[in-house]
Coordinates of C-alpha atoms in Angstrom, one line a residue:
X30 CA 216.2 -28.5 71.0
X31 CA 213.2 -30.9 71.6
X32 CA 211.7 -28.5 74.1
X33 CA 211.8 -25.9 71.1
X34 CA 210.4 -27.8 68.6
X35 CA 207.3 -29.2 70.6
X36 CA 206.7 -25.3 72.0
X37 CA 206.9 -23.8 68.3
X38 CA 204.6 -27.1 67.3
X39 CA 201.9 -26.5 70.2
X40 CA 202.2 -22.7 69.5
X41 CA 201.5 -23.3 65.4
X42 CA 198.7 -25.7 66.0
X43 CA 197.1 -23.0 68.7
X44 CA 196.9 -20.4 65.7
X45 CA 196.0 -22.8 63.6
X46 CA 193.3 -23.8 65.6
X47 CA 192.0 -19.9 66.7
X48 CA 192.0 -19.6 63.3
X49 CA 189.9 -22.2 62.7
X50 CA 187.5 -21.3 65.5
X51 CA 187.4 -17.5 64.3
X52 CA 186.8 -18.5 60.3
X53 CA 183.7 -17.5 58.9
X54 CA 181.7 -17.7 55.6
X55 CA 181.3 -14.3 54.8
X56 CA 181.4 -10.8 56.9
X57 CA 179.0 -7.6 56.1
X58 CA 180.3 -4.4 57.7
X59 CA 180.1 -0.8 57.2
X60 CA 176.5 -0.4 57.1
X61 CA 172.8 0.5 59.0
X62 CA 171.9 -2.9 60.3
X63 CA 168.2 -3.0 61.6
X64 CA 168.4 -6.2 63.5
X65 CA 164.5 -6.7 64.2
X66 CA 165.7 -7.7 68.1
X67 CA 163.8 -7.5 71.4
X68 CA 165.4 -3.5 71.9
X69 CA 164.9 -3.3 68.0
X70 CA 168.8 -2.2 68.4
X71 CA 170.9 -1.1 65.4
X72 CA 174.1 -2.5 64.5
X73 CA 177.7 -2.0 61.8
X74 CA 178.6 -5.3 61.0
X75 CA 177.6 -9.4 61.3
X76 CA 179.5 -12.7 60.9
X77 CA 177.8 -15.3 58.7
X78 CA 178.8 -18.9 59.0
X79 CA 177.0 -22.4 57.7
X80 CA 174.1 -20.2 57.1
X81 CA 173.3 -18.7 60.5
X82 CA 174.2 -15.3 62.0
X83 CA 177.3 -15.7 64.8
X84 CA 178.2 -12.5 65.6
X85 CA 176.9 -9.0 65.1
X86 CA 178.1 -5.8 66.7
X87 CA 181.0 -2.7 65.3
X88 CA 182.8 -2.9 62.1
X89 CA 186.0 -3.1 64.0
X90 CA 184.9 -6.0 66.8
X91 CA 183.6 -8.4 64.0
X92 CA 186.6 -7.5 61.7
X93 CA 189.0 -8.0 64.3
X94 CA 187.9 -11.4 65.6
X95 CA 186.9 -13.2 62.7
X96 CA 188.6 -14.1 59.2
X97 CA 185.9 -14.4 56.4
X98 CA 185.8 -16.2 53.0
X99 CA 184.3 -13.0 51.9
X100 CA 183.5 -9.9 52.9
X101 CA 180.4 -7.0 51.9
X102 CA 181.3 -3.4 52.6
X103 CA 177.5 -2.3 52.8
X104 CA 178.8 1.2 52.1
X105 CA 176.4 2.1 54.7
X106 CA 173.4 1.2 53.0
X107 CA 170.6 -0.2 55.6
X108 CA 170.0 -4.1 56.1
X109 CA 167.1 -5.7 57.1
X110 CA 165.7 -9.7 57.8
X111 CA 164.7 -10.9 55.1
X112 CA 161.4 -10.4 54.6
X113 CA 158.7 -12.3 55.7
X114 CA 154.9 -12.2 53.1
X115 CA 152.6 -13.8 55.8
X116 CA 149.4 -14.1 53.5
X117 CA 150.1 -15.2 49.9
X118 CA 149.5 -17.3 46.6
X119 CA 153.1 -18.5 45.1
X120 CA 150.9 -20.9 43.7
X121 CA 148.9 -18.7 41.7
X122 CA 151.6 -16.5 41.0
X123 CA 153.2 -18.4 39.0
X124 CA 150.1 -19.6 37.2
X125 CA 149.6 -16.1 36.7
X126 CA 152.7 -16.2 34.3
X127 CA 151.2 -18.5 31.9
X128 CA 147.8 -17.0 31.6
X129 CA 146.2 -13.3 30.9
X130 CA 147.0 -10.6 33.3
X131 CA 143.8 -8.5 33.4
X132 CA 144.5 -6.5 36.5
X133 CA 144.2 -2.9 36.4
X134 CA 141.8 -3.2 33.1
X135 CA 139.5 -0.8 32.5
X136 CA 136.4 -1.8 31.2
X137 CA 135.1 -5.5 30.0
X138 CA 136.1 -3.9 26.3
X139 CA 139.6 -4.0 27.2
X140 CA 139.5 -7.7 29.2
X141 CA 138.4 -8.6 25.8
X142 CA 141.0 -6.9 23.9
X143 CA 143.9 -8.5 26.3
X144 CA 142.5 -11.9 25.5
X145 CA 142.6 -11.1 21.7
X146 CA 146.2 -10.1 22.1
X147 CA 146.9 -13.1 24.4
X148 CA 145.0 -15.7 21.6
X149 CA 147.3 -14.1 18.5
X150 CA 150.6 -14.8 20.6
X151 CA 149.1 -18.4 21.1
X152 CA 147.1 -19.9 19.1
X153 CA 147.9 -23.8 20.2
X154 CA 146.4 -22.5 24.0
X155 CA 143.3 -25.5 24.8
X156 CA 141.9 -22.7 27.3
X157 CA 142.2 -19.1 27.3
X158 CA 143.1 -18.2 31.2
X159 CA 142.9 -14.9 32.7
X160 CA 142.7 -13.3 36.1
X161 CA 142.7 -9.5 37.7
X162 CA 139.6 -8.2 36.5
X163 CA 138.0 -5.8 38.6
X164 CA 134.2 -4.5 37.9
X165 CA 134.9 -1.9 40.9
X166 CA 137.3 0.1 38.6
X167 CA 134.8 0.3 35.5
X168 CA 132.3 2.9 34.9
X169 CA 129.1 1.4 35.4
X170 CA 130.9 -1.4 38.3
X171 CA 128.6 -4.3 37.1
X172 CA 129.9 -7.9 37.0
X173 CA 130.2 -9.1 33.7
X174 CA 129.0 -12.0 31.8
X175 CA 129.2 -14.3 29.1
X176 CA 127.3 -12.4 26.2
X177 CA 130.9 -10.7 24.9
X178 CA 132.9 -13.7 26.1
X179 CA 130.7 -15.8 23.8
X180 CA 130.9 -13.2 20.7
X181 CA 135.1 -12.9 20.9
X182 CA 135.6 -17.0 22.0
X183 CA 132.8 -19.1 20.6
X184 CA 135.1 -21.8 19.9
X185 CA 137.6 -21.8 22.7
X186 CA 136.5 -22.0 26.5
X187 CA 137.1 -18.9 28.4
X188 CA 137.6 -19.0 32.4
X189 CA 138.4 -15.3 33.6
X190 CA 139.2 -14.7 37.9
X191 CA 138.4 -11.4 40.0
X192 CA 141.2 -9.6 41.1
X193 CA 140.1 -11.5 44.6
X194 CA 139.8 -15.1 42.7
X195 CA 136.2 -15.3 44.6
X196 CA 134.9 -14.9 41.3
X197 CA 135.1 -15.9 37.9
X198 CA 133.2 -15.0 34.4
X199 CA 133.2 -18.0 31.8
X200 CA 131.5 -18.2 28.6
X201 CA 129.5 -20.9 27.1
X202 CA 132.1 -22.9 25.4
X203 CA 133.4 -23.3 29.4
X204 CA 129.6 -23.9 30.4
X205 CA 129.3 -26.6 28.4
X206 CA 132.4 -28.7 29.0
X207 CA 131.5 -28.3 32.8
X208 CA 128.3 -29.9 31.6
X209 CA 126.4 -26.3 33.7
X210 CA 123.4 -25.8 31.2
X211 CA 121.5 -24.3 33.9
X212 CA 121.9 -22.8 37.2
X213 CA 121.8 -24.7 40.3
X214 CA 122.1 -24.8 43.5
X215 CA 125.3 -24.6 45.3
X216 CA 126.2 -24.0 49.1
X217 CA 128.6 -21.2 49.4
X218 CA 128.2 -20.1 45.9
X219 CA 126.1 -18.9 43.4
X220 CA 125.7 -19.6 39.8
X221 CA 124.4 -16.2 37.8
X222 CA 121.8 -15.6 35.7
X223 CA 118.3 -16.5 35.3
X224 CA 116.1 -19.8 37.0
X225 CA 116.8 -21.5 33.3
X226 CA 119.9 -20.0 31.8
X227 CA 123.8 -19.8 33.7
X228 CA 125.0 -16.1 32.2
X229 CA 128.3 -17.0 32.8
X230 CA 128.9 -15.4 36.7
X231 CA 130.3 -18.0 39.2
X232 CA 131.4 -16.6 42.7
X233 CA 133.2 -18.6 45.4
X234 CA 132.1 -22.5 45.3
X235 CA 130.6 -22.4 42.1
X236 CA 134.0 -21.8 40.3
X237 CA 135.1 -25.0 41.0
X238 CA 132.1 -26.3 38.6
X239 CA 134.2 -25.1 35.8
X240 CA 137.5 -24.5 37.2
X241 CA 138.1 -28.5 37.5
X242 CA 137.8 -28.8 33.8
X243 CA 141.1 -27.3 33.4
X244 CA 143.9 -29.0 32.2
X245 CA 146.7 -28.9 35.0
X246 CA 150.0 -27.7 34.3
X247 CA 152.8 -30.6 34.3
X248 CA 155.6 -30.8 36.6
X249 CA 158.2 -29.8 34.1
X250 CA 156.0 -26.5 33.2
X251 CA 155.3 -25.8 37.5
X252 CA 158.7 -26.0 38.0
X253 CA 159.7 -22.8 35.6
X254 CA 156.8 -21.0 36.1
X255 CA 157.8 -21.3 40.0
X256 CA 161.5 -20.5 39.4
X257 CA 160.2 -17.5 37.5
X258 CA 158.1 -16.2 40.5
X259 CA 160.4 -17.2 42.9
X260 CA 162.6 -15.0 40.9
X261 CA 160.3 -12.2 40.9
X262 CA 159.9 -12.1 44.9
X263 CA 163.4 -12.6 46.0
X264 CA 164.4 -9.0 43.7
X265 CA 162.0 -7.7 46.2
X266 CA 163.5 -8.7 49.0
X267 CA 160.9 -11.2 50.2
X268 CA 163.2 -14.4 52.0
X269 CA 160.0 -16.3 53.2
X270 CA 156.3 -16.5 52.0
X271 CA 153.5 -18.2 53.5
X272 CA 151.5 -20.4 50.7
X273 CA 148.2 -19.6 51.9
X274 CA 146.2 -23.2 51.0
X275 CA 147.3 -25.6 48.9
X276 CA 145.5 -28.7 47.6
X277 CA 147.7 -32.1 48.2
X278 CA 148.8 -32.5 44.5
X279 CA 150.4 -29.1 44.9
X280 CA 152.2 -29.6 48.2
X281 CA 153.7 -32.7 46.7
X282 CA 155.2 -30.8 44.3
X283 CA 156.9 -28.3 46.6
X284 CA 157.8 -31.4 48.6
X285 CA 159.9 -33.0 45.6
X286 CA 161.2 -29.5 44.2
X287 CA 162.5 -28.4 47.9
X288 CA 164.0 -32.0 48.1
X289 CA 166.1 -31.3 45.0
X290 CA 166.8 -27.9 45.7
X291 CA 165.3 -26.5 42.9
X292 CA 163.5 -23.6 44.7
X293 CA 165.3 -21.2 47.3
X294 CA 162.9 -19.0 48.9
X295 CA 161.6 -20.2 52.4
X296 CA 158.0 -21.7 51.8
X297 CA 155.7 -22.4 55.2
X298 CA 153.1 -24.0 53.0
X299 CA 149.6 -24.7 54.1
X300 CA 146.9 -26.9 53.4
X301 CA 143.9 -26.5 52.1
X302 CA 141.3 -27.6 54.9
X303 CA 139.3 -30.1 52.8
X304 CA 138.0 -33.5 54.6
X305 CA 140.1 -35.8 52.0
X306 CA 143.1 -33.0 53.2
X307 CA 142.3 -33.3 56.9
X308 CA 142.3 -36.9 56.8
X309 CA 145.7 -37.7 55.3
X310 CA 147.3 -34.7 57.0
X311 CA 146.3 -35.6 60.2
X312 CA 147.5 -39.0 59.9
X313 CA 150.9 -38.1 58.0
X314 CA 152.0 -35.4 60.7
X315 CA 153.3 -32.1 59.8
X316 CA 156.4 -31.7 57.3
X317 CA 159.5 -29.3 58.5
X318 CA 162.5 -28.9 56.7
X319 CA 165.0 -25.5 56.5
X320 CA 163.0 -24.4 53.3
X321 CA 159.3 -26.2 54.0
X322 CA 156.9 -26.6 56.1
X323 CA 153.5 -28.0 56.2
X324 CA 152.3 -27.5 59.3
X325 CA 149.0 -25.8 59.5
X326 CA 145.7 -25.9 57.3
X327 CA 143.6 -22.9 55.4
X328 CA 140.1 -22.8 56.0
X329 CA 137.7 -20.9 53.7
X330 CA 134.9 -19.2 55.6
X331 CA 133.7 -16.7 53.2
X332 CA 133.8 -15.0 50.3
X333 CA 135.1 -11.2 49.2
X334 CA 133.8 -7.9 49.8
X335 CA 133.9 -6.9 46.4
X336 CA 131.9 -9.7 44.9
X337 CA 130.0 -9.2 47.9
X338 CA 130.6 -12.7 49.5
X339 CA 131.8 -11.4 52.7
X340 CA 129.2 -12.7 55.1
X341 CA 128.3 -9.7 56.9
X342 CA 125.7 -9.3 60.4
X343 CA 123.8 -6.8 57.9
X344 CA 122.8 -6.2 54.7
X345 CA 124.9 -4.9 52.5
X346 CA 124.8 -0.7 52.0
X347 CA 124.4 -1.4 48.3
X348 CA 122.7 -4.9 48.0
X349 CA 119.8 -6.8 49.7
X350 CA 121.9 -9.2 50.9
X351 CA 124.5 -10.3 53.8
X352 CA 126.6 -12.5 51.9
X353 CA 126.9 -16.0 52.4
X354 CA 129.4 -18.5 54.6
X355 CA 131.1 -20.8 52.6
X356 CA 130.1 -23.5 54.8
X357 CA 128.1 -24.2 57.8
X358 CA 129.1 -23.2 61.3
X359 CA 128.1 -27.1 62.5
X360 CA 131.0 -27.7 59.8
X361 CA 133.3 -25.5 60.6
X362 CA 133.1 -26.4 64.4
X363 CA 134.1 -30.3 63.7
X364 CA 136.8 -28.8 61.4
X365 CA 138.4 -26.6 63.9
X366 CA 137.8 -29.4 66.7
X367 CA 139.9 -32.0 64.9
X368 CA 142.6 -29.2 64.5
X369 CA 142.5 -28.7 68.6
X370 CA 143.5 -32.2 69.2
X371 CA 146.4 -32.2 67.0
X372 CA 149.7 -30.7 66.2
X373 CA 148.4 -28.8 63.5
X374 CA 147.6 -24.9 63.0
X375 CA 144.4 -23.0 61.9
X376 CA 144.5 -20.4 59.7
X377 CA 141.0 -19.1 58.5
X378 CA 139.9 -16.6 56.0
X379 CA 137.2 -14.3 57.7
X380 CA 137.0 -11.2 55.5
X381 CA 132.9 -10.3 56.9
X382 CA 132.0 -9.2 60.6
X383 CA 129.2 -12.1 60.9
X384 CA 132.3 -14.6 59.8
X385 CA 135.1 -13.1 61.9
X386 CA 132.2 -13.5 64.7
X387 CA 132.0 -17.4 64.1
X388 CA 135.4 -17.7 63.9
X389 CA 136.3 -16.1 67.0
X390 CA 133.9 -17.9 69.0
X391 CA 134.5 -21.7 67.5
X392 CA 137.9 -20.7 67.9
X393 CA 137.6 -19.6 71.8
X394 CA 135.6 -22.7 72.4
X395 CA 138.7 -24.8 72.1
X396 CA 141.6 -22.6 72.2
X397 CA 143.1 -23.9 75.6
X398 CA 144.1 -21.1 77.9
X399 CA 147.4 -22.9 78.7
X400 CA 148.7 -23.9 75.2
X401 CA 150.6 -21.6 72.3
X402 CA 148.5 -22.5 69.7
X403 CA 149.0 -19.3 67.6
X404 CA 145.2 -20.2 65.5
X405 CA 145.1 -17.0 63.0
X406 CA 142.5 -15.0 61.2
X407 CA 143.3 -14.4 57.6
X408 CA 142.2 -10.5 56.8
X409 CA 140.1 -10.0 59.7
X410 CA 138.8 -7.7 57.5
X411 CA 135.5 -6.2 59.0
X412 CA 135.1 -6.4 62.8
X413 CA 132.0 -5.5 64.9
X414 CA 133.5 -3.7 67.7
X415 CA 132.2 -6.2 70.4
X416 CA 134.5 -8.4 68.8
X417 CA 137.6 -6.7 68.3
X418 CA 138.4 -7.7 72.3
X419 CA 138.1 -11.6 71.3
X420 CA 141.4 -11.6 69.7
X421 CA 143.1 -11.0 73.1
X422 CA 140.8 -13.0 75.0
X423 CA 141.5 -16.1 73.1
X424 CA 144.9 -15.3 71.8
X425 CA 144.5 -15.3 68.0
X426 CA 146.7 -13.7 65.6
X427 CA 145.2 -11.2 62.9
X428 CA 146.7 -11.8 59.7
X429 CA 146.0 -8.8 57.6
X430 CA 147.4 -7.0 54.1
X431 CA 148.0 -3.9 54.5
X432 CA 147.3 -3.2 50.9
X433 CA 143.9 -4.1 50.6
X434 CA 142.5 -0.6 52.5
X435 CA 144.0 1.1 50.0
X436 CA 142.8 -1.5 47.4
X437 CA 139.2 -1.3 48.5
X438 CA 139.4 2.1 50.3
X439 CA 137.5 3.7 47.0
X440 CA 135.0 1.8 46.9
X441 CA 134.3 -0.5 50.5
X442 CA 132.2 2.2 51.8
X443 CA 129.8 1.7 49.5
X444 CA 129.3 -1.9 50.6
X445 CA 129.7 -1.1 54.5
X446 CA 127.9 2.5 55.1
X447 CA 130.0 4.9 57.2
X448 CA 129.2 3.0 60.5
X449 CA 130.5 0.1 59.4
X450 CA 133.6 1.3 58.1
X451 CA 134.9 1.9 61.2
X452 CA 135.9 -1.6 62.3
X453 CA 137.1 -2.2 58.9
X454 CA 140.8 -2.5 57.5
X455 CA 141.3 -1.7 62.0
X456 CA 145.4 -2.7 61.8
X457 CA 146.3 -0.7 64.7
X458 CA 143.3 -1.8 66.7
X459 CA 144.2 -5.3 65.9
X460 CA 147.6 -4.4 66.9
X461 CA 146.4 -3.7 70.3
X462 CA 144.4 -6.3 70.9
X463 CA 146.5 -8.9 70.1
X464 CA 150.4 -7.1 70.8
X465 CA 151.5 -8.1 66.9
X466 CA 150.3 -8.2 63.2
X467 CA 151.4 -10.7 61.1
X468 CA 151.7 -9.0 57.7
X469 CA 151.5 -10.0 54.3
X470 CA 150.3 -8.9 50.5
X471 CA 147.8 -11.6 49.8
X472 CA 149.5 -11.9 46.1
X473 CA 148.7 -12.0 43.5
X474 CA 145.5 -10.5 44.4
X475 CA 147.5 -7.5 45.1
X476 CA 151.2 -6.6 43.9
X477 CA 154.2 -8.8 46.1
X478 CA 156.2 -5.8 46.4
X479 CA 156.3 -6.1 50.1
X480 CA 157.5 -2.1 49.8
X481 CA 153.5 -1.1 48.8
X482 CA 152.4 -3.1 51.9
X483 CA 154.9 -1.0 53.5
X484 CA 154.0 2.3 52.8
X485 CA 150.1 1.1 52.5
X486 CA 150.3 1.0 56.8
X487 CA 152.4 3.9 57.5
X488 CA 150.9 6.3 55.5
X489 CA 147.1 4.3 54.5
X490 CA 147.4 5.7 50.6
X491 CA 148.0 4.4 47.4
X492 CA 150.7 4.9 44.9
X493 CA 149.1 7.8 43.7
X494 CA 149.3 9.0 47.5
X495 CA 145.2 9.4 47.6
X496 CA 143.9 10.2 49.8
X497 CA 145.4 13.4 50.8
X498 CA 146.5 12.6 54.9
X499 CA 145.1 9.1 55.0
X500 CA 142.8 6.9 54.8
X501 CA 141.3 6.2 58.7
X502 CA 144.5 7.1 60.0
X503 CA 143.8 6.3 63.6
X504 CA 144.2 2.8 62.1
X505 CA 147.7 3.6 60.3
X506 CA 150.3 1.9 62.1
X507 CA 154.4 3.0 62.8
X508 CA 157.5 2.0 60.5
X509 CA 158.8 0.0 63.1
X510 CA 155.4 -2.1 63.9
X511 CA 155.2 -2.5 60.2
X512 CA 158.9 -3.9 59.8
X513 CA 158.2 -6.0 63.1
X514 CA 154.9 -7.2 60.7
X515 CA 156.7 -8.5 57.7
X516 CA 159.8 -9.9 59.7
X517 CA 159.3 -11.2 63.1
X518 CA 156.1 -10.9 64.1
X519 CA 155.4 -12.7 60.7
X520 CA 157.5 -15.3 61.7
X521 CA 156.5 -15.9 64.9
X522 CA 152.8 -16.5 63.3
X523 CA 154.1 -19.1 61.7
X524 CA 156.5 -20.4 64.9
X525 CA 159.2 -19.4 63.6
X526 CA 160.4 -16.4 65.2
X527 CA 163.6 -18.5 67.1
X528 CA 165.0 -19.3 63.1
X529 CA 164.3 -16.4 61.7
X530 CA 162.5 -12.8 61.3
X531 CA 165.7 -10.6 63.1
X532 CA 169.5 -10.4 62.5
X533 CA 170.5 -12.0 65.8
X534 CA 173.3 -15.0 67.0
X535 CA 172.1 -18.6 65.5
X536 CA 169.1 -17.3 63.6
X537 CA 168.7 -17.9 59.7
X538 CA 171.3 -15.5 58.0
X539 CA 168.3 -14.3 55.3
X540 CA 169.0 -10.8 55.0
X541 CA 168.6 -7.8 52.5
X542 CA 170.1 -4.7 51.8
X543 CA 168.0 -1.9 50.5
X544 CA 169.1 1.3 48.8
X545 CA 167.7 3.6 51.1
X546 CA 166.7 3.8 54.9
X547 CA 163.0 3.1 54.9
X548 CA 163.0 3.9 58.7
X549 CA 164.0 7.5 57.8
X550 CA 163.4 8.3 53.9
X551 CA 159.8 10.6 53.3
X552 CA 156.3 8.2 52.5
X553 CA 156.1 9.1 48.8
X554 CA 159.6 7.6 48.5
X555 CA 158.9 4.1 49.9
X556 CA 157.0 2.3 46.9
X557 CA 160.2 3.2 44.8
X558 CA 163.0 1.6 47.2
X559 CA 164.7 -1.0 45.3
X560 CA 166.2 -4.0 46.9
X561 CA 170.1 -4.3 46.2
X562 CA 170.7 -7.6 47.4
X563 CA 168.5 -10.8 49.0
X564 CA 170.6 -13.5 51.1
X565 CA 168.8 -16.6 52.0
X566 CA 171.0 -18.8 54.6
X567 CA 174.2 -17.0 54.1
X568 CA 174.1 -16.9 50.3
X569 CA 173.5 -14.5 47.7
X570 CA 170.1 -15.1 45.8
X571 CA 169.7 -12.2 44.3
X572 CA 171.9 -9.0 43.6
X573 CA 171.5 -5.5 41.7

């Protein structure tokens, strides 16, 4: 009788323990799984548990060896990693949400009216804050200035960003807190209007003569307008976001919000490369956690095309000027040194050909041959084609938005020439150069649907699907190199591609089921695809 007992005993506590060992937190089956791996294979059905992926295969092997706390019948709608914006603002999208959204406006006559409308709804408002304007979309395309600002506002200062936030109108009101009676001089900026009187124009470093006169949000206000972005990106399906330079006061702030779980989206966070910035950072050491990291720094080399502070080799096709750097190469060569002898990343914004140039060769001169340093250039917007070869050479990732050529594709030509043009908005020479893309949206400069970036690089056309077949389609790029961009070719930029960026055993479950195949489904049909469902570490953060 003994024997009996102790055999039924060691037989109970064996199924008890394959149980155990075969108990998972949640099973998706019956669906198109695009798993993003090294064969880019397809799968049925995955196993989920303490956040990771343990199993993916058929419906029937997963089902049959594991037991799940809860199951998802995908009613064979296509999955995806999560994905993965590798150039954005979450910052500034958020600040967006408490200030004036002129984007897509008109004319200066309707920036005005916006702000009118904006003032009625509140009244109490110190500043009146706006962003989005773009001069390229107006009849007469000419930068405005302070003359209506001052007629509408006279009382109330007025600080309104470009579309690119490179440049910002302001009327007098603003000009005269910031103490900016006249014009003067600024290196890597420019002050407008005439040797005695400011009219209002401030482009690249000269914002911050006004902009620093702004009263900052406070924590309890960040923290909602955050939640309320991060709320907006995970409906898109967008799991991780690179934060694309971020002054210390702000990284704090993610710091203590991540801490205490208050924001879910993956955040790889970096720093704005100023000396005060270098200094600490460097000291501190980088910052890693499952939801944060601060790990790499943002350098500003230049301006934007469109307020024409892209440093270019030339002159401009519409301008007698090239531009300007934002700061010297003798300062951006001790900059990128300091970042060579330590554990920290460089990431810098090159948008010209004469600053991709400088960039590339600083960054060859102390990019060791033997260490995986993965430096990156932001945009890489305008490339001489001598230099193009330079980001194989030296092993440096292009970091580009796929949605700026259809952005600027109306009206870049007029600030490049036709020769020029040809090494600009160049993804799928990039692409071969280098072996990936790291792709992101660059919002909210342009719209965080991570679909329009999407369908910007497969089929190089806008939502209204102009131009008819293209827009310098031998630079278009295939579905599956764009989903390798905004998943794990993303995350490898930021070393991340062994955590996340493809469905596959002990990786990050941050997943997302879409309504329809956008592997299969025509172009005009891939701005419209909804996201059904966003999972970030095995759990549900945002569903239909």
């Amino acid at each position: 009788m003994r024997c009996i007992l102790l055999y039924c005993t060691l037989c109970l506590l064996a199924f008890f323990s394959c149980k155990s060992s075969n108990q998972v937190d949640l099973i998706v089956y019956n669906a198109q799984i695009y798993t993003v791996d090294s064969a880019f294979s397809i799968a049925e059905a995955f196993a989920v548990k303490d956040g990771k992926f343990v199993d993916i295969g058929s419906g029937a092997d997963i089902r049959s060896q594991y037991m799940a706390n809860e199951e998802i019948d995908a009613q064979q709608k296509s999955i995806y990693p999560g994905f993965y914006d590798a150039h954005a603002h979450f910052f500034m999208l958020a600040e967006l949400l408490d200030q004036v959204d002129l984007a897509g406006s008109k004319s200066f006559e309707e920036v005005i009216a916006r702000m009118k409308i904006y003032r009625s709804k509140y009244p109490d408002k110190k500043w009146l804050i706006g962003g989005g304007w773009d001069q390229n979309l107006w009849v007469d395309k000419k930068f405005p200035t302070k003359e209506f600002l001052d007629k509408a506002f006279p009382d109330i200062p007025v600080y309104l960003a470009r579309i690119d936030y490179h440049a910002a109108v302001v009327n007098s009101k603003a000009l005269e807190i910031a103490g900016l009676t006249h014009p003067v001089p600024i290196e890597g900026g420019i002050v407008g209007g005439t040797s005695t009187v400011p009219n209002g124009l401030l482009i690249d470093n000269a914002m911050d003569l006004v902009s620093k006169f702004i009263p900052i949000a406070n924590e309890e206000t960040s923290l909602k307008i955050l939640k309320t972005a991060e709320d907006s990106l995970l409906s898109v399906g967008l799991t991780s976001i690179v934060d694309a330079g971020l002054p210390k006061s702000q990284l704090d702030l993610l710091q203590k919000f991540y801490k205490t779980n208050q924001l879910r989206i993956r955040n790889y966070a970096m720093i704005a490369a100023n000396k005060e910035n270098i200094n600490h950072y460097l000291q501190a050491g980088p910052y890693r956690t499952d939801h944060l990291t601060i790990s790499s720094f943002k350098i500003l080399a230049d301006g934007a095309l469109g307020s024409r502070g892209a440093c270019l080799l030339e002159h401009y096709h519409d301008a007698p000027t090239k531009g300007f750097l934002l700061h010297s190469p003798a300062e951006f060569d001790t900059v990128i040194r300091q970042l060579a002898n330590s554990p920290f990343q460089a990431n810098t914004h090159a948008i010209g050909d004469s600053t991709n140039r400088i960039i590339l060769d600083t960054y060859g001169k102390y990019l060791p041959t033997h260490q995986d340093k993965r430096w990156r250039i932001e945009h890489a917007q305008i490339i001489a084609p001598s230099d193009f070869p330079k980001f194989k050479k030296f092993h440096i990732i292009p970091s580009v938005q796929p949605t700026h050529a259809t952005s600027d594709m109306y009206w870049a030509i007029d600030r490049l020439g036709n020769e020029r043009m040809k090494g600009a908005y160049a993804y799928k020479e990039l692409l071969q150069q280098y072996g990936k893309l790291a792709l992101g949206s660059d919002f909210p400069v342009e719209h965080f649907n991570p679909m329009f970036g999407f369908h910007a690089a497969v089929a190089r056309v806008d939502a209204k699907g102009y131009p008819q077949g293209g827009f310098q389609m031998e630079n278009a790029i295939t579905r599956e190199e764009a989903l390798k961009g905004m998943t794990i070719w993303a995350a490898y930029s930021c070393f991340q591609e062994k955590n996340r960026g493809s469905i596959e055993k002990n990786k990050d479950a941050d997943f997302i089921i879409l309504e329809k195949d956008i592997m299969k489904i025509p172009n005009d049909q891939l701005r419209a695809v909804q996201t059904l469902r966003t999972v970030i570490g095995g759990k549900t953060v945002f569903k239909r």
